[in-house]
Short mmCIF file of C-alpha atoms in Angstrom, two decimals:
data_model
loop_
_atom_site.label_atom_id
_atom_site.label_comp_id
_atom_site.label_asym_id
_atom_site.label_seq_id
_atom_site.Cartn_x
_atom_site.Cartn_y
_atom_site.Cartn_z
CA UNK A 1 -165.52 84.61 133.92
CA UNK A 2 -162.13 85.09 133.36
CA UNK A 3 -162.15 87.09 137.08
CA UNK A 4 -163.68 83.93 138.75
CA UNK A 5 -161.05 81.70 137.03
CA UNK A 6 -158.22 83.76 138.64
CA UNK A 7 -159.87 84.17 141.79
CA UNK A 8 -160.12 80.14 141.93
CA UNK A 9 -156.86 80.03 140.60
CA UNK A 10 -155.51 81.97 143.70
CA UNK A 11 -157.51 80.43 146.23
CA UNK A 12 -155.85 77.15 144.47
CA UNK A 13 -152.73 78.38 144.65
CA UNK A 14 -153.01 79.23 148.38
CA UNK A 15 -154.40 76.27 149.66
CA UNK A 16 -151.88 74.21 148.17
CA UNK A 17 -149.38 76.99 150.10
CA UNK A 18 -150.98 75.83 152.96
CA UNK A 19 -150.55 72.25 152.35
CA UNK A 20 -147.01 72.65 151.91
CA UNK A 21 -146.13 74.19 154.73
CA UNK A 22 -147.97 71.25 156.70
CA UNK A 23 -146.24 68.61 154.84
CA UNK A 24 -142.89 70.42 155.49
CA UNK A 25 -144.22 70.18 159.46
CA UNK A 26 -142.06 68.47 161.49
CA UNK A 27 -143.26 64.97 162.35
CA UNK A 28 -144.64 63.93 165.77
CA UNK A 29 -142.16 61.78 167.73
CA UNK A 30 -143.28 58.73 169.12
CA UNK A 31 -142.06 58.24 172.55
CA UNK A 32 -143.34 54.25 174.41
CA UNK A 33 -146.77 55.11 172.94
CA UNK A 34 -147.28 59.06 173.38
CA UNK A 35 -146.96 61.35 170.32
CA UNK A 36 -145.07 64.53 171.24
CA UNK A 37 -143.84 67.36 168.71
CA UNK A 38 -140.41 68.14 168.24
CA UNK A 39 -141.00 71.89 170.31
CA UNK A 40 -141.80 69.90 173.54
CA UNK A 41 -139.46 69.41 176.25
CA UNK A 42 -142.17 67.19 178.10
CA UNK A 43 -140.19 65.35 180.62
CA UNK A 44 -136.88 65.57 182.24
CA UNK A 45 -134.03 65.60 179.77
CA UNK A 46 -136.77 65.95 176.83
CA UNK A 47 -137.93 63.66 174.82
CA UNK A 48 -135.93 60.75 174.97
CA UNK A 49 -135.26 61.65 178.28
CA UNK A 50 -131.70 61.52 177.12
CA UNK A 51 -130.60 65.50 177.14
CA UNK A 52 -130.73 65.33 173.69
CA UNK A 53 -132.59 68.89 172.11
CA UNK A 54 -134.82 68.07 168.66
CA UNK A 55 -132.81 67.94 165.65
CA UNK A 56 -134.17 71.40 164.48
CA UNK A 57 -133.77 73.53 167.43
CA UNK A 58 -131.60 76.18 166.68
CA UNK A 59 -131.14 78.39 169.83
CA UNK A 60 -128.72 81.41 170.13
CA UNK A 61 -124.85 80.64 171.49
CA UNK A 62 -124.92 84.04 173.29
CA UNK A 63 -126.83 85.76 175.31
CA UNK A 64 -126.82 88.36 178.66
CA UNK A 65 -128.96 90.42 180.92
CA UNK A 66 -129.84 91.89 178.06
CA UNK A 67 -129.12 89.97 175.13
CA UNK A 68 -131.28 87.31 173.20
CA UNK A 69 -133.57 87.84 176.15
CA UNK A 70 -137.43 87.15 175.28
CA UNK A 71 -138.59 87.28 178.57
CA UNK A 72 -137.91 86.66 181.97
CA UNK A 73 -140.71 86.34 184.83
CA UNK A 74 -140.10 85.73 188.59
CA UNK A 75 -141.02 82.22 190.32
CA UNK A 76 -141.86 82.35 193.46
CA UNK A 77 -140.15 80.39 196.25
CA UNK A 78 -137.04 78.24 195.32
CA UNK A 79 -136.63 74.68 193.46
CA UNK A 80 -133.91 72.69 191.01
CA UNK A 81 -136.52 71.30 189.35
CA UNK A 82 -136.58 71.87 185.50
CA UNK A 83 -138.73 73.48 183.94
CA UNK A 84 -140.77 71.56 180.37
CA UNK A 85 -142.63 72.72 177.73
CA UNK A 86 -145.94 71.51 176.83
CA UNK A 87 -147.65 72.92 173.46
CA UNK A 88 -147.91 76.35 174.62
CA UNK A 89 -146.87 76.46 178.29
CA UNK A 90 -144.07 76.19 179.93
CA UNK A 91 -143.92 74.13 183.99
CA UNK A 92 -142.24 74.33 186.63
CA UNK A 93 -142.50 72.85 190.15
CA UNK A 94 -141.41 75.41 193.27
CA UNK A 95 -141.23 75.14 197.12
CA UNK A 96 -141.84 78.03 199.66
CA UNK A 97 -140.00 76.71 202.63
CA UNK A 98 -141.19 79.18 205.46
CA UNK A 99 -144.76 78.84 203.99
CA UNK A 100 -144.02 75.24 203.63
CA UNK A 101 -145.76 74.89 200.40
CA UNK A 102 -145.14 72.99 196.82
CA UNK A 103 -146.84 74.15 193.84
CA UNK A 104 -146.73 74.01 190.21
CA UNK A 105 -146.80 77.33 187.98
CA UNK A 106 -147.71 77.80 184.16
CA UNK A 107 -146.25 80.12 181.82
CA UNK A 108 -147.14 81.02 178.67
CA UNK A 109 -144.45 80.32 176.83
CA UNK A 110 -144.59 83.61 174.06
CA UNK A 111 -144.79 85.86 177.03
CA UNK A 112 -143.68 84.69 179.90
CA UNK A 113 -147.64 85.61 181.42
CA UNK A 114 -148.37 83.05 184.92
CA UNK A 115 -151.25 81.35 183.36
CA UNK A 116 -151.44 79.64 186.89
CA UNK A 117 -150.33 78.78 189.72
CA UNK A 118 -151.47 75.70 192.15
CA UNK A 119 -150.86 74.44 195.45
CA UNK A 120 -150.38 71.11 195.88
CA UNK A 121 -148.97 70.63 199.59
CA UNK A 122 -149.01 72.66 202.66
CA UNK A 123 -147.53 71.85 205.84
CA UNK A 124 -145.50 68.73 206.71
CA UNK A 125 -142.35 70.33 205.98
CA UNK A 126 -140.40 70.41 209.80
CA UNK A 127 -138.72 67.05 209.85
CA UNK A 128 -137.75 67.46 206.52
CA UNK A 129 -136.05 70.75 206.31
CA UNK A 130 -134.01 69.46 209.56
CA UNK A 131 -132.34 67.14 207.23
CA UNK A 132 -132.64 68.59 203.73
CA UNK A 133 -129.04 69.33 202.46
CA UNK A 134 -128.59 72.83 202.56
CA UNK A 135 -128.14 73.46 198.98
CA UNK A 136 -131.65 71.25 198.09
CA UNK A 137 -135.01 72.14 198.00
CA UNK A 138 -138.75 70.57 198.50
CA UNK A 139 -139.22 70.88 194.56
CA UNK A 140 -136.45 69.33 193.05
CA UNK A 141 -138.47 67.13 190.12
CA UNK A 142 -139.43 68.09 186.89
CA UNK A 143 -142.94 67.72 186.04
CA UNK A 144 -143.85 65.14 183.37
CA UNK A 145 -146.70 65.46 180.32
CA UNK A 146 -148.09 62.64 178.57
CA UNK A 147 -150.17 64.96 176.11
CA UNK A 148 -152.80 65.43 178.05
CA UNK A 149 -152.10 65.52 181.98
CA UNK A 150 -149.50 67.00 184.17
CA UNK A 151 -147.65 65.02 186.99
CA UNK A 152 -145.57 65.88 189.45
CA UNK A 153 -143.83 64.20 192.87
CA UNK A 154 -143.01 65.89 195.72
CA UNK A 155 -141.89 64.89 199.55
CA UNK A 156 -144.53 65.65 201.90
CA UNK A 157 -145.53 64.74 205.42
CA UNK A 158 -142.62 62.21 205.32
CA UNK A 159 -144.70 60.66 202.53
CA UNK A 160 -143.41 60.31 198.41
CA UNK A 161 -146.48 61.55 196.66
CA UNK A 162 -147.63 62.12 192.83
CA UNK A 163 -150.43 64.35 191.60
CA UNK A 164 -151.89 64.36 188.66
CA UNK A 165 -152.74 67.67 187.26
CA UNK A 166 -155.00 68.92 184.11
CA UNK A 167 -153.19 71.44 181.91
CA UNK A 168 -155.33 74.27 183.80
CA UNK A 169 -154.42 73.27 187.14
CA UNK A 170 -157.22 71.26 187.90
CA UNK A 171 -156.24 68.11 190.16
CA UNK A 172 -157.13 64.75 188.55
CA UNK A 173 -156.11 62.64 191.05
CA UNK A 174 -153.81 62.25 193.83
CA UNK A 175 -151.44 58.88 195.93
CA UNK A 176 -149.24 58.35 197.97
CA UNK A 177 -146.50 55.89 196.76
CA UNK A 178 -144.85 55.36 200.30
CA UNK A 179 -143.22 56.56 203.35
CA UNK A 180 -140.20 58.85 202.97
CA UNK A 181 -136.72 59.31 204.82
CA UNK A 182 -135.13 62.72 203.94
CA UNK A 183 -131.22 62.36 203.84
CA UNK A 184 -130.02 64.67 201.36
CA UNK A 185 -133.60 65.51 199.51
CA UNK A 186 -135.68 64.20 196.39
CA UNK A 187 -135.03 64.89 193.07
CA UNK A 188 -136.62 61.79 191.39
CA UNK A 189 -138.87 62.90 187.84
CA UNK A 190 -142.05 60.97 186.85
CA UNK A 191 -141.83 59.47 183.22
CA UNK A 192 -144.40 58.12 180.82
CA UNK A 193 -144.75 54.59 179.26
CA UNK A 194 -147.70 54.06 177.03
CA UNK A 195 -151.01 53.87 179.79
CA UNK A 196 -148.13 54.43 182.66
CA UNK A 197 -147.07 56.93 184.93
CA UNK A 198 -143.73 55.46 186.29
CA UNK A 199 -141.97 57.29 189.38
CA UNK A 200 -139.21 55.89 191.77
CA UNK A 201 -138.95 57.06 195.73
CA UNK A 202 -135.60 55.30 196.50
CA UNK A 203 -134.82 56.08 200.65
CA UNK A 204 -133.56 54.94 204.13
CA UNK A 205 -137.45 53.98 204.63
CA UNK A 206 -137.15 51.48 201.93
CA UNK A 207 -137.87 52.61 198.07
CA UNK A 208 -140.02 51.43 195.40
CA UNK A 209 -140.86 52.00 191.48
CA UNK A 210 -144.45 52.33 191.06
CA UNK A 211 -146.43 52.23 187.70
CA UNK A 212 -149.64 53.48 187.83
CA UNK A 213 -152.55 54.11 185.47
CA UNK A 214 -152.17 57.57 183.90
CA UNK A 215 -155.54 57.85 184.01
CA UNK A 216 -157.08 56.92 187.39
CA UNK A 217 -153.96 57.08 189.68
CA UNK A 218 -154.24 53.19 190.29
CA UNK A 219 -151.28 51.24 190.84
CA UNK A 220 -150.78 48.57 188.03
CA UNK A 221 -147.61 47.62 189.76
CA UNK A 222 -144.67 48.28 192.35
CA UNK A 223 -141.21 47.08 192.38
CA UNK A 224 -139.69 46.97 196.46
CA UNK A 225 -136.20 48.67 196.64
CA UNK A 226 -133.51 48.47 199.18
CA UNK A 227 -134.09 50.74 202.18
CA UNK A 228 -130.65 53.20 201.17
CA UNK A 229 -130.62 56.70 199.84
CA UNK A 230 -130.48 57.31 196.42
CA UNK A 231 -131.52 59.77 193.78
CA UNK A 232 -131.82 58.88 189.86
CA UNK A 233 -134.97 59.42 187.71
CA UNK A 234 -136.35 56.34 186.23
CA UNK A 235 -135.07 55.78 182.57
CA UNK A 236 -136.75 54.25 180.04
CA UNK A 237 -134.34 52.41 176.68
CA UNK A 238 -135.31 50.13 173.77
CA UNK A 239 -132.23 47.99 174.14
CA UNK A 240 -131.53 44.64 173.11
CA UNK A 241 -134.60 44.23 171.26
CA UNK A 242 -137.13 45.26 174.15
CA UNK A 243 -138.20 48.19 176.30
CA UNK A 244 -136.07 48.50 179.70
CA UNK A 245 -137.12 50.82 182.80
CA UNK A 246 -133.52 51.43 184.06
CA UNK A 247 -132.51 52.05 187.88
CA UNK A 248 -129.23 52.88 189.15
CA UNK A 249 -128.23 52.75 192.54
CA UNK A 250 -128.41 51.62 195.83
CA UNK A 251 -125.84 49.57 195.01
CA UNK A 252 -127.34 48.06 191.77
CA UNK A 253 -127.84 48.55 188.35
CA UNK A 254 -131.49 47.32 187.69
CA UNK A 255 -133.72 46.50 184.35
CA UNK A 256 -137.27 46.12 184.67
CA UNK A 257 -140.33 45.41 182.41
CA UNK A 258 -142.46 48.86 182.46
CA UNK A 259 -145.20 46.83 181.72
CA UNK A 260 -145.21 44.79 184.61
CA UNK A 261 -142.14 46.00 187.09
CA UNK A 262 -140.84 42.19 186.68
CA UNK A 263 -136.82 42.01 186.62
CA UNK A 264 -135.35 41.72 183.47
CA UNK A 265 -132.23 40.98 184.94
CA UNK A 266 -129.98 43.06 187.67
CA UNK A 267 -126.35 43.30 188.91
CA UNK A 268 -124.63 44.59 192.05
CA UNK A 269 -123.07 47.60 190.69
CA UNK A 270 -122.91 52.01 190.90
CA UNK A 271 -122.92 52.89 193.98
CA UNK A 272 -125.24 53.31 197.10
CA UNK A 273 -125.80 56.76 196.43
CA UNK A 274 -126.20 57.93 193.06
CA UNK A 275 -127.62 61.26 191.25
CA UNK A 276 -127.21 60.99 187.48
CA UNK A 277 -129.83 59.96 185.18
CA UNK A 278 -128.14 56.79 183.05
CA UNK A 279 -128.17 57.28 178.85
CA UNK A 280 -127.16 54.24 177.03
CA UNK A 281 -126.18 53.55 173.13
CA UNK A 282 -127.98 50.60 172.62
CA UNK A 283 -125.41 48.69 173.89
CA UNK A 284 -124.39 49.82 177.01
CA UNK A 285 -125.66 52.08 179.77
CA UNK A 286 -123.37 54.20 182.07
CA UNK A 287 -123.99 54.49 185.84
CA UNK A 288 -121.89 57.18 188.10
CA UNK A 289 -121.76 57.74 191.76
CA UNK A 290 -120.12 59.70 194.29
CA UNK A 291 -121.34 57.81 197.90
CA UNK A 292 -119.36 56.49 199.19
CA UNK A 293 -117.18 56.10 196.59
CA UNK A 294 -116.90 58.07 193.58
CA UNK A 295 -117.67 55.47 190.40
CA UNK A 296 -118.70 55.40 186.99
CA UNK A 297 -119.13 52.12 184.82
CA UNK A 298 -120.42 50.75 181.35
CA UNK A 299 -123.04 47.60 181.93
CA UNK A 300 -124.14 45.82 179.33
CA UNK A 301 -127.91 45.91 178.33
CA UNK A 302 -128.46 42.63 176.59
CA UNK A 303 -128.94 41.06 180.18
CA UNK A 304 -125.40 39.45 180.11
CA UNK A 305 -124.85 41.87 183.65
CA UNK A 306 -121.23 42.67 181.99
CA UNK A 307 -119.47 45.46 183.79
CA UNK A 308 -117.54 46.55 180.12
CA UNK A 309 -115.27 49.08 181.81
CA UNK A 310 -115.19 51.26 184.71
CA UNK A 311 -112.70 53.95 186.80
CA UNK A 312 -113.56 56.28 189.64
CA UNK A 313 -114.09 59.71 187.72
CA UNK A 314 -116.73 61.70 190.12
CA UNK A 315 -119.71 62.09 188.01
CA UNK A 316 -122.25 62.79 191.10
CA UNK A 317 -125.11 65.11 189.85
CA UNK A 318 -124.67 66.42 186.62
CA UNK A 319 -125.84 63.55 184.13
CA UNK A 320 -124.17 62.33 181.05
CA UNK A 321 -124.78 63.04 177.47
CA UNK A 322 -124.02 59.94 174.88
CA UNK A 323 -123.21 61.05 171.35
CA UNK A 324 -122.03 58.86 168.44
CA UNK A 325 -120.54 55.80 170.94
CA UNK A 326 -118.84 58.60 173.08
CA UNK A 327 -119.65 59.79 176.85
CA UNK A 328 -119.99 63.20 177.30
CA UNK A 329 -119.29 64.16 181.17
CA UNK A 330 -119.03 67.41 183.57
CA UNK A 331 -117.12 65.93 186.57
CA UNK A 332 -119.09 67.98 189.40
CA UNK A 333 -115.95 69.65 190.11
CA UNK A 334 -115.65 71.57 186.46
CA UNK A 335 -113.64 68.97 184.71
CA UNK A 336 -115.31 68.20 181.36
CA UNK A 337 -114.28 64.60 179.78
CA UNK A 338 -115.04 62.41 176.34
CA UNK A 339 -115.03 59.06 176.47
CA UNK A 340 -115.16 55.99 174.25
CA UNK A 341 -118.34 54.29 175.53
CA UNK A 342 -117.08 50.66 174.11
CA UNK A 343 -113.70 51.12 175.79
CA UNK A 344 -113.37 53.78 178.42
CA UNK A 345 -110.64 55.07 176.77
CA UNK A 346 -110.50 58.84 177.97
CA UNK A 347 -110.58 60.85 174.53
CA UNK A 348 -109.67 64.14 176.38
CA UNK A 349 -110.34 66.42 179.70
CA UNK A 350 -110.59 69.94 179.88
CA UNK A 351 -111.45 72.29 182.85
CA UNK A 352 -113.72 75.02 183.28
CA UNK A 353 -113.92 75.49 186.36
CA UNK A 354 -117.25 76.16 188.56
CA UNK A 355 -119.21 73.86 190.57
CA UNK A 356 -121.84 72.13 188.24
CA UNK A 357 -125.11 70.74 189.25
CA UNK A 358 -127.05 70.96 186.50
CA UNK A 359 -127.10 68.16 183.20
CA UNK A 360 -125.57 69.33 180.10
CA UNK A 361 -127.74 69.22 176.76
CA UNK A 362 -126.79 68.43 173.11
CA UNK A 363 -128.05 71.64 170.78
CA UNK A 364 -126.42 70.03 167.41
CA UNK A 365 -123.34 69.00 167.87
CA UNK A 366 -122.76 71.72 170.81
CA UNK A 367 -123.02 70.69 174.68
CA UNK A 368 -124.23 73.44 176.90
CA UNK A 369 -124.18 73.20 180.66
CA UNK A 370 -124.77 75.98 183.04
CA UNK A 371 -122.57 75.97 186.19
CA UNK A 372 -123.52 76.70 189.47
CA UNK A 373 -122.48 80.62 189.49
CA UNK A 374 -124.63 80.97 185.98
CA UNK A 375 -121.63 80.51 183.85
CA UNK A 376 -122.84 78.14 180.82
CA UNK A 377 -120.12 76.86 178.36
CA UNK A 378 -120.70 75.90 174.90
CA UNK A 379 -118.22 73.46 173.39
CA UNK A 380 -117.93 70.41 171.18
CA UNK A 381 -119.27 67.16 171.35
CA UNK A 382 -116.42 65.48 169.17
CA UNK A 383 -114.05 63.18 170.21
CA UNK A 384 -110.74 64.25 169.12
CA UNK A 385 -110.43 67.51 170.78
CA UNK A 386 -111.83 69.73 172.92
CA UNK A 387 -113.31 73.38 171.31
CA UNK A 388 -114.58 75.76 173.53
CA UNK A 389 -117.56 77.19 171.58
CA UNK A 390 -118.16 80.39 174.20
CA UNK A 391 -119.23 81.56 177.84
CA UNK A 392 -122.67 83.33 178.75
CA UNK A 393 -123.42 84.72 182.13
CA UNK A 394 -127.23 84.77 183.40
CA UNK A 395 -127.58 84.96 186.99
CA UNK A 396 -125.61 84.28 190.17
CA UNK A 397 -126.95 80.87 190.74
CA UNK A 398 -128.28 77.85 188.65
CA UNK A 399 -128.85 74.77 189.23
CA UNK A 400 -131.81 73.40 187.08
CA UNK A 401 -131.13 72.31 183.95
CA UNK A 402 -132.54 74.06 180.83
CA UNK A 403 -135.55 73.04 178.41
CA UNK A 404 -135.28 73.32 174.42
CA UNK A 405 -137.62 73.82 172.28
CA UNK A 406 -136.83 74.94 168.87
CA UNK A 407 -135.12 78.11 168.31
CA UNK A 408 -135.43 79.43 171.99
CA UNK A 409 -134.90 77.81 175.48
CA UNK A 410 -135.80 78.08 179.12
CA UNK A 411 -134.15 78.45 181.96
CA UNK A 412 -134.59 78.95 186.06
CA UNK A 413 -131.83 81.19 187.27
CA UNK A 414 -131.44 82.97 190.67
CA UNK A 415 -130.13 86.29 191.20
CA UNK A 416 -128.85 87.32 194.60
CA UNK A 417 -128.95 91.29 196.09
CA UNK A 418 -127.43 91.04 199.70
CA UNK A 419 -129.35 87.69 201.54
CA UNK A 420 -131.86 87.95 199.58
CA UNK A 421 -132.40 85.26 196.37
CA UNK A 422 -135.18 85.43 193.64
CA UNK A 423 -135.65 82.69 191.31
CA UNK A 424 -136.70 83.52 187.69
CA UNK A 425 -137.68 81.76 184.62
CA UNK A 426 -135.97 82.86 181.62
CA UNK A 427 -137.09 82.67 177.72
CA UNK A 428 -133.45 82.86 175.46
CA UNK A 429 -133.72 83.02 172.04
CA UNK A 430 -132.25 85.11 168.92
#
């Protein structure tokens, strides 16, 4: 009896272990109607697609060739696209240009194992790679998860296409959005909005933001752009009391319903070619440029179409962070820059030198951003100063931006022997 009693005891005692630990869980995040947990990195710039990591990752602030590696695996071809994490996998879009093929590859993210790999164009490359911009690629977009299904755009046959993916590879379904003008490349990322797919195809051949049933691949709606080059992901803010699908670019700084694609309201502004992904406080949003002028502004999002400030700091491809009512910047030249998102006041600059391309993301209260020799710098994201945290090398070349998730993160980074490059994914973590 008094065996039985302890043995209950124990089993007591363990389950309510058990329950503990899954109270003490972290809770899912709610992101425009999909629940994600805080380990994903399911779209481009994460979560809040605002380069923003989870409030309890806790990755290492050094690492090497050999240090605080997990893993590394080869990708084959070449892309900037990011790479995200989904559950247990990790994705990442690449282009083989001599092949002339774009496919998406699965990793599993403890190992580093190709799960899979799958093909999604082949062919239809020429005209393109006659005007690509010698330092893009045909898989330049970061795949986007909505918890269940993969999607990912790509340039093909002078066409903007998405495909919809299952997590095994499987294809769901597949459209074209519309035709395509290569002048520099394609870099635009899919996001999600409750029952929506949302992508953007800005070009010379005229552009257009399309929502379309996650689902089915149907289009719901589609917003006409001007017929100019441009480059931005699709951004989506609760601002000013409602959800806002932000554009920037082609000369205007655009809000839209995601619902519908109806204009919320819109304002000659940016530039005509712009790169950067906007983030936004709440109160404003910031748009940067660099064709043909180098630009970067604070618009109001309550629909008043207030340019709040603005100067001509070249902000071209790396995005912006926004921490606390502060703008957190990498000029693409290597000059990093704070400042006072209400004002413009410049807080301080610092450079670090490097060529950046890729977005910087906020790990605490540290910024990383890689430059485009593999040199990532750590340092502060506080207004009064600027504190160099420290310097890892990994690579010769980077220009995708990393994924967080938790106490490790990923990263694509090339290494060069002679002419010849070979991309790999790497897995840092303590």
């Amino acid at each position: 009896m008094f065996g039985l009693s302890a043995r209950c005891l124990l089993a007591v005692g363990l389950l309510s272990s058990v329950l503990l630990q899954a109270g003490n869980a972290a809770e899912p995040i709610d992101r425009f109607g999909v629940q994600y947990d805080s380990a994903d990195w399911p779209l481009w710039r994460g979560v809040q697609q605002d380069g923003h990591a989870a409030a309890d990752a806790t990755p290492p602030t050094q690492w090497s060739e050999t240090d605080n590696v997990r893993w590394r695996t080869p990708v084959p071809g070449r892309g900037h696209g990011s790479p995200i994490v989904a559950g247990n996998r990790v994705y990442l879009a690449s282009s083989d240009h001599e092949a002339q093929t774009q496919s998406v590859y699965a990793f599993d993210k403890s190992t580093g194992e190709l799960v899979w790999e799958k093909e999604i164009h082949r062919g239809g490359m020429d005209k393109a790679l006659q005007k690509l911009n010698q330092r893009a690629t045909m898989a330049s977009s970061a795949l986007a998860w909505d918890g269940e299904r993969l999607f990912i755009t790509f340039i093909h046959d002078e066409a903007a296409w998405v495909t919809a993916l299952s997590t095994e590879g499987d294809t769901i379904w597949q459209k074209r959005i519309t035709d395509y003008t290569i002048h520099q490349g394609y870099g635009a990322s899919p996001t999600i909005y409750h029952d929506l797919v949302i992508v953007s195809a800005d070009n010379k051949a005229g552009g257009v933001i399309v929502g379309l049933d996650r689902r089915s691949g149907k289009v719901v709606w589609e917003h006409t752009r001007p017929k100019k080059p441009n480059y931005p992901s699709p951004i989506l803010l609760q601002a000013a009391g409602k959800d806002q699908l932000i554009m920037t670019g082609a000369d205007l700084v655009t809000s839209l319903n995601p619902s519908t694609g109806k204009v919320l309201w819109e304002t000659p502004g940016a530039t005509t070619e712009c790169v950067t992904s906007t983030v936004s406080n709440g109160k404003v949003l910031l748009t940067s440029g660099g064709y043909p002028e180098s630009h970067m502004s604070a618009v109001s999002v309550d629909g008043s179409k207030e340019v709040v400030w603005e100067n001509r700091n070249r902000v071209y491809v790396p995005s912006m962070l926004m921490v606390d009512d502060y703008v957190y910047a990498v000029l693409d030249a290597g000059v990093a820059i704070c400042i006072d998102a209400a004002t413009g006041k410049e807080q301080w600059k610092e450079r670090l030198g490097g060529t950046f391309n890729a977005s910087p993301i906020l790990v605490g209260n540290t910024i990383y951003i890689s430059d485009e020799d593999g040199t990532t710098y750590l340092f502060k994201a506080q207004p009064d100063s600027f504190e160099l945290v420290g310097k890892n090398q990994l690579g010769e070349s980077v220009f995708a931006s990393p994924a967080f998730s938790g106490d490790q993160f990923f990263t694509r980074v090339a290494h060069r022997d002679g002419d010849k490059r070979q991309e790999y994914l790497y897995c840092i973590g303590n």
